[in-house]
PDB file of C-alpha atoms and ligand atoms in Angstrom:
ATOM      1  CA  MET Q   1      79.725 -78.738 -31.634  1.00  0.00           C
ATOM      2  CA  PRO Q   2      76.516 -77.360 -30.826  1.00  0.00           C
ATOM      3  CA  SER Q   3      74.356 -75.395 -33.451  1.00  0.00           C
ATOM      4  CA  ILE Q   4      72.475 -72.189 -32.904  1.00  0.00           C
ATOM      5  CA  LEU Q   5      70.105 -70.288 -34.800  1.00  0.00           C
ATOM      6  CA  ILE Q   6      69.919 -66.594 -34.413  1.00  0.00           C
ATOM      7  CA  ILE Q   7      66.877 -64.713 -35.346  1.00  0.00           C
ATOM      8  CA  GLU Q   8      67.688 -61.245 -35.050  1.00  0.00           C
ATOM      9  CA  ASP Q   9      66.383 -58.017 -37.435  1.00  0.00           C
ATOM     10  CA  GLU Q  10      69.288 -55.703 -36.259  1.00  0.00           C
ATOM     11  CA  GLN Q  11      72.621 -56.445 -37.970  1.00  0.00           C
ATOM     12  CA  ARG Q  12      74.599 -55.050 -35.283  1.00  0.00           C
ATOM     13  CA  ILE Q  13      73.234 -57.538 -32.704  1.00  0.00           C
ATOM     14  CA  ARG Q  14      73.295 -60.311 -35.144  1.00  0.00           C
ATOM     15  CA  GLU Q  15      76.871 -60.075 -36.046  1.00  0.00           C
ATOM     16  CA  SER Q  16      78.350 -59.605 -33.031  1.00  0.00           C
ATOM     17  CA  LEU Q  17      76.463 -62.299 -31.485  1.00  0.00           C
ATOM     18  CA  ALA Q  18      77.364 -64.731 -34.358  1.00  0.00           C
ATOM     19  CA  THR Q  19      81.032 -63.494 -33.771  1.00  0.00           C
ATOM     20  CA  ARG Q  20      81.034 -63.876 -30.218  1.00  0.00           C
ATOM     21  CA  LEU Q  21      79.217 -67.356 -30.120  1.00  0.00           C
ATOM     22  CA  SER Q  22      81.371 -68.669 -32.580  1.00  0.00           C
ATOM     23  CA  GLU Q  23      84.321 -67.546 -30.826  1.00  0.00           C
ATOM     24  CA  ARG Q  24      82.883 -70.105 -27.858  1.00  0.00           C
ATOM     25  CA  GLY Q  25      82.784 -72.754 -30.260  1.00  0.00           C
ATOM     26  CA  TYR Q  26      79.113 -72.830 -31.425  1.00  0.00           C
ATOM     27  CA  ASP Q  27      78.315 -73.492 -35.133  1.00  0.00           C
ATOM     28  CA  VAL Q  28      76.304 -70.092 -35.375  1.00  0.00           C
ATOM     29  CA  GLN Q  29      73.723 -69.484 -38.388  1.00  0.00           C
ATOM     30  CA  THR Q  30      71.879 -66.141 -38.677  1.00  0.00           C
ATOM     31  CA  VAL Q  31      68.708 -64.802 -40.230  1.00  0.00           C
ATOM     32  CA  ALA Q  32      67.037 -61.449 -40.107  1.00  0.00           C
ATOM     33  CA  ARG Q  33      63.653 -61.935 -41.126  1.00  0.00           C
ATOM     34  CA  ALA Q  34      61.121 -63.306 -38.599  1.00  0.00           C
ATOM     35  CA  ILE Q  35      59.282 -65.698 -41.078  1.00  0.00           C
ATOM     36  CA  ASP Q  36      62.707 -66.749 -42.514  1.00  0.00           C
ATOM     37  CA  GLY Q  37      63.705 -67.580 -39.118  1.00  0.00           C
ATOM     38  CA  VAL Q  38      60.623 -69.588 -38.424  1.00  0.00           C
ATOM     39  CA  GLU Q  39      61.251 -71.578 -41.266  1.00  0.00           C
ATOM     40  CA  GLN Q  40      64.770 -72.296 -40.764  1.00  0.00           C
ATOM     41  CA  ALA Q  41      63.856 -73.105 -37.074  1.00  0.00           C
ATOM     42  CA  VAL Q  42      61.509 -75.588 -38.267  1.00  0.00           C
ATOM     43  CA  SER Q  43      63.055 -77.106 -41.129  1.00  0.00           C
ATOM     44  CA  GLY Q  44      66.839 -77.194 -39.561  1.00  0.00           C
ATOM     45  CA  ASP Q  45      68.265 -79.286 -36.692  1.00  0.00           C
ATOM     46  CA  PHE Q  46      69.227 -76.834 -34.192  1.00  0.00           C
ATOM     47  CA  ASP Q  47      70.099 -77.367 -30.653  1.00  0.00           C
ATOM     48  CA  VAL Q  48      69.347 -74.012 -29.513  1.00  0.00           C
ATOM     49  CA  ILE Q  49      67.193 -71.355 -31.416  1.00  0.00           C
ATOM     50  CA  VAL Q  50      67.838 -67.750 -29.950  1.00  0.00           C
ATOM     51  CA  LEU Q  51      64.672 -65.402 -30.918  1.00  0.00           C
ATOM     52  CA  ASP Q  52      64.349 -61.549 -30.763  1.00  0.00           C
ATOM     53  CA  LEU Q  53      60.829 -60.378 -30.039  1.00  0.00           C
ATOM     54  CA  GLY Q  54      60.886 -57.232 -31.306  1.00  0.00           C
ATOM     55  CA  TRP Q  55      59.556 -57.376 -35.021  1.00  0.00           C
ATOM     56  CA  PRO Q  56      58.320 -54.693 -37.264  1.00  0.00           C
ATOM     57  CA  ASP Q  57      55.886 -56.967 -39.098  1.00  0.00           C
ATOM     58  CA  LEU Q  58      55.293 -59.889 -37.102  1.00  0.00           C
ATOM     59  CA  ASP Q  59      54.943 -60.365 -33.202  1.00  0.00           C
ATOM     60  CA  GLY Q  60      57.967 -62.532 -31.586  1.00  0.00           C
ATOM     61  CA  THR Q  61      55.785 -64.451 -29.323  1.00  0.00           C
ATOM     62  CA  GLU Q  62      53.529 -65.762 -32.408  1.00  0.00           C
ATOM     63  CA  ALA Q  63      56.793 -66.595 -34.101  1.00  0.00           C
ATOM     64  CA  LEU Q  64      57.776 -68.476 -31.002  1.00  0.00           C
ATOM     65  CA  ARG Q  65      54.445 -70.120 -30.916  1.00  0.00           C
ATOM     66  CA  MET Q  66      54.721 -71.275 -34.500  1.00  0.00           C
ATOM     67  CA  ILE Q  67      58.096 -72.927 -34.019  1.00  0.00           C
ATOM     68  CA  ARG Q  68      56.626 -74.658 -30.675  1.00  0.00           C
ATOM     69  CA  ALA Q  69      53.665 -75.781 -32.782  1.00  0.00           C
ATOM     70  CA  VAL Q  70      55.988 -78.148 -34.691  1.00  0.00           C
ATOM     71  CA  LYS Q  71      59.239 -78.326 -32.850  1.00  0.00           C
ATOM     72  CA  GLN Q  72      60.278 -78.853 -29.179  1.00  0.00           C
ATOM     73  CA  VAL Q  73      64.110 -77.435 -29.730  1.00  0.00           C
ATOM     74  CA  PRO Q  74      64.892 -75.277 -26.880  1.00  0.00           C
ATOM     75  CA  VAL Q  75      64.249 -71.550 -27.871  1.00  0.00           C
ATOM     76  CA  VAL Q  76      65.961 -68.596 -25.710  1.00  0.00           C
ATOM     77  CA  VAL Q  77      63.955 -65.349 -26.168  1.00  0.00           C
ATOM     78  CA  ALA Q  78      65.615 -61.960 -26.410  1.00  0.00           C
ATOM     79  CA  THR Q  79      63.699 -58.890 -25.271  1.00  0.00           C
ATOM     80  CA  ALA Q  80      63.623 -55.732 -24.793  1.00  0.00           C
ATOM     81  CA  ARG Q  81      60.517 -55.919 -22.460  1.00  0.00           C
ATOM     82  CA  ASP Q  82      61.202 -56.456 -18.947  1.00  0.00           C
ATOM     83  CA  ASP Q  83      57.190 -56.235 -17.905  1.00  0.00           C
ATOM     84  CA  GLU Q  84      56.545 -59.493 -15.905  1.00  0.00           C
ATOM     85  CA  ALA Q  85      53.184 -59.835 -17.891  1.00  0.00           C
ATOM     86  CA  ASP Q  86      55.221 -60.124 -21.226  1.00  0.00           C
ATOM     87  CA  ILE Q  87      57.867 -62.197 -20.132  1.00  0.00           C
ATOM     88  CA  ILE Q  88      55.273 -65.026 -18.463  1.00  0.00           C
ATOM     89  CA  SER Q  89      53.220 -64.859 -21.937  1.00  0.00           C
ATOM     90  CA  VAL Q  90      56.602 -65.448 -23.496  1.00  0.00           C
ATOM     91  CA  LEU Q  91      57.242 -68.489 -20.992  1.00  0.00           C
ATOM     92  CA  ASP Q  92      53.737 -69.405 -21.761  1.00  0.00           C
ATOM     93  CA  ALA Q  93      54.122 -69.620 -25.277  1.00  0.00           C
ATOM     94  CA  GLY Q  94      56.875 -72.058 -24.686  1.00  0.00           C
ATOM     95  CA  ALA Q  95      60.038 -70.239 -24.195  1.00  0.00           C
ATOM     96  CA  ASP Q  96      62.742 -71.919 -22.236  1.00  0.00           C
ATOM     97  CA  ASP Q  97      64.310 -69.008 -21.057  1.00  0.00           C
ATOM     98  CA  TYR Q  98      64.432 -65.582 -22.052  1.00  0.00           C
ATOM     99  CA  VAL Q  99      67.203 -62.618 -21.709  1.00  0.00           C
ATOM    100  CA  ILE Q 100      66.637 -58.768 -21.279  1.00  0.00           C
ATOM    101  CA  LYS Q 101      68.246 -56.134 -24.020  1.00  0.00           C
ATOM    102  CA  PRO Q 102      70.667 -55.214 -23.533  1.00  0.00           C
ATOM    103  CA  PHE Q 103      72.555 -58.267 -22.836  1.00  0.00           C
ATOM    104  CA  SER Q 104      76.280 -59.569 -23.260  1.00  0.00           C
ATOM    105  CA  ALA Q 105      77.763 -62.257 -25.549  1.00  0.00           C
ATOM    106  CA  ASP Q 106      78.929 -63.962 -22.083  1.00  0.00           C
ATOM    107  CA  HIS Q 107      75.151 -63.635 -20.442  1.00  0.00           C
ATOM    108  CA  LEU Q 108      73.617 -65.368 -23.413  1.00  0.00           C
ATOM    109  CA  ALA Q 109      76.066 -68.084 -23.707  1.00  0.00           C
ATOM    110  CA  ALA Q 110      75.947 -68.938 -19.935  1.00  0.00           C
ATOM    111  CA  ARG Q 111      71.926 -69.524 -20.829  1.00  0.00           C
ATOM    112  CA  ILE Q 112      72.715 -71.354 -23.755  1.00  0.00           C
ATOM    113  CA  ARG Q 113      74.886 -73.577 -21.817  1.00  0.00           C
ATOM    114  CA  ALA Q 114      72.315 -73.926 -19.090  1.00  0.00           C
ATOM    115  CA  VAL Q 115      69.510 -75.004 -21.576  1.00  0.00           C
ATOM    116  CA  LEU Q 116      71.800 -77.506 -23.290  1.00  0.00           C
ATOM    117  CA  ARG Q 117      72.476 -78.981 -20.143  1.00  0.00           C
ATOM    118  CA  ARG Q 118      69.294 -79.618 -19.031  1.00  0.00           C
ATOM    119  CA  THR Q 119      68.243 -80.948 -22.459  1.00  0.00           C
ATOM    120  CA  SER Q 120      71.146 -83.441 -21.933  1.00  0.00           C
ATOM    121  CA  ASP Q 121      70.288 -84.100 -18.370  1.00  0.00           C
ATOM    122  CA  ALA Q 122      66.715 -85.243 -19.238  1.00  0.00           C
ATOM    123  CA  SER Q 123      67.779 -88.801 -18.995  1.00  0.00           C
ATOM    124  CA  GLU Q 124      67.089 -89.362 -14.971  1.00  0.00           C
ATOM    125  CA  GLU Q 125      64.753 -91.763 -14.221  1.00  0.00           C
ATOM    126  CA  GLY Q 126      62.057 -92.267 -11.986  1.00  0.00           C
ATOM    127  CA  THR Q 127      58.748 -90.568 -10.781  1.00  0.00           C
ATOM    128  CA  ILE Q 128      57.843 -88.442  -8.126  1.00  0.00           C
ATOM    129  CA  THR Q 129      54.321 -88.257  -6.563  1.00  0.00           C
ATOM    130  CA  VAL Q 130      53.362 -85.569  -4.223  1.00  0.00           C
ATOM    131  CA  ALA Q 131      49.248 -85.944  -3.659  1.00  0.00           C
ATOM    132  CA  GLY Q 132      47.756 -85.506  -7.006  1.00  0.00           C
ATOM    133  CA  LEU Q 133      51.006 -84.267  -8.405  1.00  0.00           C
ATOM    134  CA  ARG Q 134      52.869 -86.799 -10.440  1.00  0.00           C
ATOM    135  CA  LEU Q 135      56.167 -86.313 -12.083  1.00  0.00           C
ATOM    136  CA  ASP Q 136      57.875 -88.695 -14.447  1.00  0.00           C
ATOM    137  CA  LEU Q 137      61.374 -87.631 -14.869  1.00  0.00           C
ATOM    138  CA  ASP Q 138      61.964 -90.103 -17.284  1.00  0.00           C
ATOM    139  CA  ALA Q 139      59.572 -88.629 -19.840  1.00  0.00           C
ATOM    140  CA  HIS Q 140      59.767 -85.069 -18.753  1.00  0.00           C
ATOM    141  CA  GLU Q 141      56.142 -85.128 -18.166  1.00  0.00           C
ATOM    142  CA  ALA Q 142      54.066 -83.646 -15.287  1.00  0.00           C
ATOM    143  CA  THR Q 143      50.285 -84.335 -14.604  1.00  0.00           C
ATOM    144  CA  LEU Q 144      47.905 -82.847 -11.900  1.00  0.00           C
ATOM    145  CA  ASP Q 145      45.132 -85.279 -10.620  1.00  0.00           C
ATOM    146  CA  ASP Q 146      45.760 -87.026 -14.323  1.00  0.00           C
ATOM    147  CA  ARG Q 147      45.650 -83.677 -16.588  1.00  0.00           C
ATOM    148  CA  GLU Q 148      48.997 -83.194 -18.245  1.00  0.00           C
ATOM    149  CA  LEU Q 149      50.752 -80.329 -17.461  1.00  0.00           C
ATOM    150  CA  ASP Q 150      52.214 -77.990 -20.027  1.00  0.00           C
ATOM    151  CA  LEU Q 151      55.583 -76.773 -18.791  1.00  0.00           C
ATOM    152  CA  THR Q 152      58.788 -75.677 -20.277  1.00  0.00           C
ATOM    153  CA  ALA Q 153      61.743 -77.715 -19.538  1.00  0.00           C
ATOM    154  CA  ARG Q 154      62.847 -75.234 -17.063  1.00  0.00           C
ATOM    155  CA  ALA Q 155      59.573 -74.958 -15.496  1.00  0.00           C
ATOM    156  CA  PHE Q 156      59.694 -78.676 -15.041  1.00  0.00           C
ATOM    157  CA  ASP Q 157      62.825 -78.755 -13.527  1.00  0.00           C
ATOM    158  CA  LEU Q 158      62.008 -76.225 -11.061  1.00  0.00           C
ATOM    159  CA  LEU Q 159      58.975 -78.535 -10.186  1.00  0.00           C
ATOM    160  CA  ALA Q 160      60.866 -81.708  -9.934  1.00  0.00           C
ATOM    161  CA  TYR Q 161      63.459 -79.850  -7.772  1.00  0.00           C
ATOM    162  CA  LEU Q 162      60.367 -78.664  -5.061  1.00  0.00           C
ATOM    163  CA  ALA Q 163      58.841 -81.879  -5.313  1.00  0.00           C
ATOM    164  CA  ASN Q 164      61.698 -84.114  -4.489  1.00  0.00           C
ATOM    165  CA  ARG Q 165      61.942 -81.863  -1.318  1.00  0.00           C
ATOM    166  CA  PRO Q 166      58.327 -81.858  -0.215  1.00  0.00           C
ATOM    167  CA  GLY Q 167      57.894 -79.401   2.941  1.00  0.00           C
ATOM    168  CA  LYS Q 168      61.395 -78.052   3.049  1.00  0.00           C
ATOM    169  CA  LEU Q 169      61.988 -74.632   2.585  1.00  0.00           C
ATOM    170  CA  ILE Q 170      64.393 -73.642  -0.349  1.00  0.00           C
ATOM    171  CA  SER Q 171      65.635 -69.965  -0.878  1.00  0.00           C
ATOM    172  CA  LYS Q 172      65.648 -68.456  -4.235  1.00  0.00           C
ATOM    173  CA  ARG Q 173      69.967 -68.669  -4.122  1.00  0.00           C
ATOM    174  CA  GLU Q 174      69.533 -72.311  -4.273  1.00  0.00           C
ATOM    175  CA  LEU Q 175      66.849 -72.725  -6.859  1.00  0.00           C
ATOM    176  CA  LEU Q 176      69.165 -70.077  -9.116  1.00  0.00           C
ATOM    177  CA  ALA Q 177      72.309 -72.613  -8.392  1.00  0.00           C
ATOM    178  CA  GLU Q 178      70.943 -76.094  -8.752  1.00  0.00           C
ATOM    179  CA  VAL Q 179      68.437 -75.375 -11.306  1.00  0.00           C
ATOM    180  CA  TRP Q 180      69.527 -72.578 -13.003  1.00  0.00           C
ATOM    181  CA  ARG Q 181      73.322 -73.309 -12.387  1.00  0.00           C
ATOM    182  CA  GLN Q 182      73.552 -69.264 -11.558  1.00  0.00           C
ATOM    183  CA  PRO Q 183      75.463 -69.841  -8.080  1.00  0.00           C
ATOM    184  CA  TYR Q 184      76.779 -65.931  -8.328  1.00  0.00           C
ATOM    185  CA  GLY Q 185      73.427 -64.563  -8.551  1.00  0.00           C
ATOM    186  CA  GLY Q 186      71.048 -63.988 -11.439  1.00  0.00           C
ATOM    187  CA  ALA Q 187      67.535 -62.292 -11.088  1.00  0.00           C
ATOM    188  CA  ASP Q 188      65.342 -63.490  -8.207  1.00  0.00           C
ATOM    189  CA  LYS Q 189      62.628 -62.369 -10.793  1.00  0.00           C
ATOM    190  CA  THR Q 190      63.751 -65.068 -12.714  1.00  0.00           C
ATOM    191  CA  VAL Q 191      62.519 -67.648  -9.888  1.00  0.00           C
ATOM    192  CA  ASP Q 192      59.374 -65.256  -9.020  1.00  0.00           C
ATOM    193  CA  VAL Q 193      58.326 -65.557 -12.741  1.00  0.00           C
ATOM    194  CA  HIS Q 194      58.967 -69.145 -13.240  1.00  0.00           C
ATOM    195  CA  ILE Q 195      57.020 -69.783  -9.757  1.00  0.00           C
ATOM    196  CA  SER Q 196      53.935 -67.751 -11.028  1.00  0.00           C
ATOM    197  CA  TRP Q 197      53.858 -69.405 -14.158  1.00  0.00           C
ATOM    198  CA  LEU Q 198      54.011 -72.920 -12.145  1.00  0.00           C
ATOM    199  CA  ARG Q 199      51.123 -71.729 -10.031  1.00  0.00           C
ATOM    200  CA  LYS Q 200      49.219 -70.724 -13.011  1.00  0.00           C
ATOM    201  CA  GLU Q 201      49.387 -74.312 -14.417  1.00  0.00           C
ATOM    202  CA  LEU Q 202      48.663 -75.990 -11.462  1.00  0.00           C
ATOM    203  CA  GLY Q 203      45.590 -73.806 -10.808  1.00  0.00           C
ATOM    204  CA  GLU Q 204      46.570 -72.044  -7.860  1.00  0.00           C
ATOM    205  CA  SER Q 205      47.561 -68.421  -7.002  1.00  0.00           C
ATOM    206  CA  ALA Q 206      49.653 -66.471  -4.450  1.00  0.00           C
ATOM    207  CA  ALA Q 207      46.785 -65.575  -2.550  1.00  0.00           C
ATOM    208  CA  GLU Q 208      45.094 -68.991  -2.817  1.00  0.00           C
ATOM    209  CA  PRO Q 209      48.366 -71.694  -2.463  1.00  0.00           C
ATOM    210  CA  ARG Q 210      47.819 -75.457  -2.815  1.00  0.00           C
ATOM    211  CA  TYR Q 211      51.300 -76.614  -3.369  1.00  0.00           C
ATOM    212  CA  ILE Q 212      53.297 -73.902  -3.628  1.00  0.00           C
ATOM    213  CA  HIS Q 213      53.787 -71.728  -0.741  1.00  0.00           C
ATOM    214  CA  THR Q 214      56.357 -68.993  -0.609  1.00  0.00           C
ATOM    215  CA  ARG Q 215      57.478 -67.004   2.450  1.00  0.00           C
ATOM    216  CA  ARG Q 216      58.508 -63.466   1.306  1.00  0.00           C
ATOM    217  CA  GLY Q 217      62.209 -63.190   1.317  1.00  0.00           C
ATOM    218  CA  VAL Q 218      62.885 -66.466   2.824  1.00  0.00           C
ATOM    219  CA  GLY Q 219      62.218 -69.094  -0.129  1.00  0.00           C
ATOM    220  CA  ILE Q 220      59.804 -71.390  -1.336  1.00  0.00           C
ATOM    221  CA  ARG Q 221      58.399 -74.541  -0.719  1.00  0.00           C
ATOM    222  CA  LEU Q 222      56.196 -77.553  -2.321  1.00  0.00           C
ATOM    223  CA  VAL Q 223      53.706 -79.523   0.081  1.00  0.00           C
ATOM    224  CA  ASP Q 224      51.435 -81.967  -0.111  1.00  0.00           C
ATOM    225  CA  PRO Q 225      47.911 -79.825   0.074  1.00  0.00           C
ATOM    226  CA  THR Q 226      45.875 -82.959   1.581  1.00  0.00           C
ATOM    227  CA  THR Q 227      47.943 -83.149   4.537  1.00  0.00           C
TER     228      THR Q 227
HETATM  229 CA1   CA V 301      64.265 -56.536 -33.053  1.00  0.00          CA
END
């Protein structure tokens, strides 16, 4: 039974999520204060952490960084902010995924399942090399020109999916289905956010792409920039 820690200050949300996720077979614990949540997340042995970002006394992103500084446990962030810059900074701080409030327990459960699946899938062996980009699928590590990239599990999976098909234009729908396992939609913005985050980590931009090229309304491809 996967264990989940919910760090959420709003009692109504906390209790409802605990009930609904328990009904789905998760072992759920909750905590109402961010600082206690960080402590439990770090000292406990949870499979997934669900972290609310809005706190009266502590920046949720800061709480995430505190957890990340000591633990690799997957973190799904629940946020009321849908501003892209905020979402990128949360992913940058090490979130594996996010949900925008208000969200349903079903939606959150789907994100949790996806995160758990990625964690258990991480045993595929082999390496992918495209020019200076090298992905170690076994260790889940990526380097660019021998510099180690700082990627979340999802960003790594996205990069691996693209790098495994160099030159091929891949639709966002396919990425959502294959990387996010959401064949029936999900927000295009999710892909956009991860792509801009990957670009930043690769030291490139949409205006000056090297590895990652997008064609608006069609898809994304990863190319060997040296050819
Ligand atoms: Ca809150």
